[in-house]
Tab-separated table of C-alpha atoms in Angstrom:
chain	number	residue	atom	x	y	z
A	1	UNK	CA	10.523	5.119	7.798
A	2	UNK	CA	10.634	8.023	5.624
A	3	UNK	CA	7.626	10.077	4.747
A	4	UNK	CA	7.697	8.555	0.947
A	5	UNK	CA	6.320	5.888	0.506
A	6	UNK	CA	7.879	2.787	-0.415
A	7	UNK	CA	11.071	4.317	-0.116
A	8	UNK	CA	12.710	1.927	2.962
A	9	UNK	CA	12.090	-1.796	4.156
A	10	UNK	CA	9.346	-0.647	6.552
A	11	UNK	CA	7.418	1.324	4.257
A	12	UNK	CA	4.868	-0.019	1.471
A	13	UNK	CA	3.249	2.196	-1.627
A	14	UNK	CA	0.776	1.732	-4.775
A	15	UNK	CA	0.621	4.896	-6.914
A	16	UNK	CA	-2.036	5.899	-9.582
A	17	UNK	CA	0.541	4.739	-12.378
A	18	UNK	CA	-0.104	1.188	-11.305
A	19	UNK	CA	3.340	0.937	-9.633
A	20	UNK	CA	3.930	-0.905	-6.142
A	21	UNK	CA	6.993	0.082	-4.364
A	22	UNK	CA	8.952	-0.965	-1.011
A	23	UNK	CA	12.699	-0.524	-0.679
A	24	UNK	CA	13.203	2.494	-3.039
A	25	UNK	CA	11.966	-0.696	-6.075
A	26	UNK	CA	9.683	-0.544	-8.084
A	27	UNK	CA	7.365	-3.042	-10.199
A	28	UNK	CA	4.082	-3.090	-11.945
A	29	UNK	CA	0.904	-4.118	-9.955
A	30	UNK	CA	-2.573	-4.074	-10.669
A	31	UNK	CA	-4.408	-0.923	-12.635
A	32	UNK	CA	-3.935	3.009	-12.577
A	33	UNK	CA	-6.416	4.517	-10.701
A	34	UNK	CA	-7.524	8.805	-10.504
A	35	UNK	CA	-10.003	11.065	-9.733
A	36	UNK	CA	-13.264	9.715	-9.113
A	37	UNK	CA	-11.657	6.540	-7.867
A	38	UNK	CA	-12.392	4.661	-4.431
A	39	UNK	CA	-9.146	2.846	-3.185
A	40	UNK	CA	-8.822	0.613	-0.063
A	41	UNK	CA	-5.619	-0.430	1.598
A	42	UNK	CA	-6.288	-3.841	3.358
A	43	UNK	CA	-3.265	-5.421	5.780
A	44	UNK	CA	-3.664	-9.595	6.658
A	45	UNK	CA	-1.857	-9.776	9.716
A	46	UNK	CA	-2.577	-13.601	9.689
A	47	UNK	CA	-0.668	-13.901	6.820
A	48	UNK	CA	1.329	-11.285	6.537
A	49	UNK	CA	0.262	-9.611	3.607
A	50	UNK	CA	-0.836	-6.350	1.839
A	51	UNK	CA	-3.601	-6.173	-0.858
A	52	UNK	CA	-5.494	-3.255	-2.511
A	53	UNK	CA	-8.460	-2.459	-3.788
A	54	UNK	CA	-10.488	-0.109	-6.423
A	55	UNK	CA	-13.815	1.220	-6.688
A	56	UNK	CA	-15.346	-1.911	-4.544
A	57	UNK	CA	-13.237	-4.558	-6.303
A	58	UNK	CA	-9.983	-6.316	-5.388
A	59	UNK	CA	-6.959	-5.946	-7.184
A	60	UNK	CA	-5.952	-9.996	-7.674
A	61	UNK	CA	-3.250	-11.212	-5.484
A	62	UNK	CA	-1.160	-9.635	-2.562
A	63	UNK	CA	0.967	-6.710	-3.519
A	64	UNK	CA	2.956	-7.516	-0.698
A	65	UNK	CA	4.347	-10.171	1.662
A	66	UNK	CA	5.402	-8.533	5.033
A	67	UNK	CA	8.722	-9.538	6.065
A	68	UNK	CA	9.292	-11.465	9.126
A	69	UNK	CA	11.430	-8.785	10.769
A	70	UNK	CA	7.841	-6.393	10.870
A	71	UNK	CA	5.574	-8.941	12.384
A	72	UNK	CA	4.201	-8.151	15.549
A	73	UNK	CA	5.355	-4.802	14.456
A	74	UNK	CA	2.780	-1.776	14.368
A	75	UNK	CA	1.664	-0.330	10.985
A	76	UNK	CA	0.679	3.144	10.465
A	77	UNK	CA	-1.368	4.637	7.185
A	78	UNK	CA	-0.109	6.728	5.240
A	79	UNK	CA	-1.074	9.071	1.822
A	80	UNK	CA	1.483	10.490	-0.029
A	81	UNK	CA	-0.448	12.886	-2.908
A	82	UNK	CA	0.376	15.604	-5.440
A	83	UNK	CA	-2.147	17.827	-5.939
A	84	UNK	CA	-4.827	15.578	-4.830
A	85	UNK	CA	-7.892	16.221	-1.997
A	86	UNK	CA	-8.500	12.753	-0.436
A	87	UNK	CA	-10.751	11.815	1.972
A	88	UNK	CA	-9.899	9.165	4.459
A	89	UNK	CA	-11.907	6.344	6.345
A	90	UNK	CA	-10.520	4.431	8.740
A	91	UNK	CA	-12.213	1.322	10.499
């Protein structure tokens, strides 16, 4: 995978601009999101999905089904930011 994400097929991203992206493509998905704002990855590997959500509340639907050929496969996080502090839970 490269180190953008959303930029290959094993590599998911949902930017501040409301924009999901996974194979260098891009659509729209949920709500922008900045400073001040609480954002939680979530990963179903029962079925094989990716969801999001923002200050406590989920974004409605899965922004992602996770192909066949990366189940069983590991998953790593990942934060891509410009000009950003984050801090990061994990757990």
């Amino acid at each position: 995978a490269t180190m953008e994400l959303g930029m290959d097929n094993k590599s998911f991203g949902w930017g501040g601009t409301a924009m999901k992206s996974h194979c260098g493509k891009y659509s729209k998905f949920g709500q922008t999101y900045g400073q001040g704002d609480v954002v939680v990855a979530l990963i179903d590997l029962e079925r094989h999905a990716i969801s999001f959500m923002k200050n406590g509340l989920a974004i409605p639907g899965d922004a992602f089904s996770i192909p066949r050929q990366l189940w069983g496969q590991p998953f790593f996080p990942h934060v891509l930011t410009k000009e950003a502090t984050v801090t990061l839970y994990f757990g």
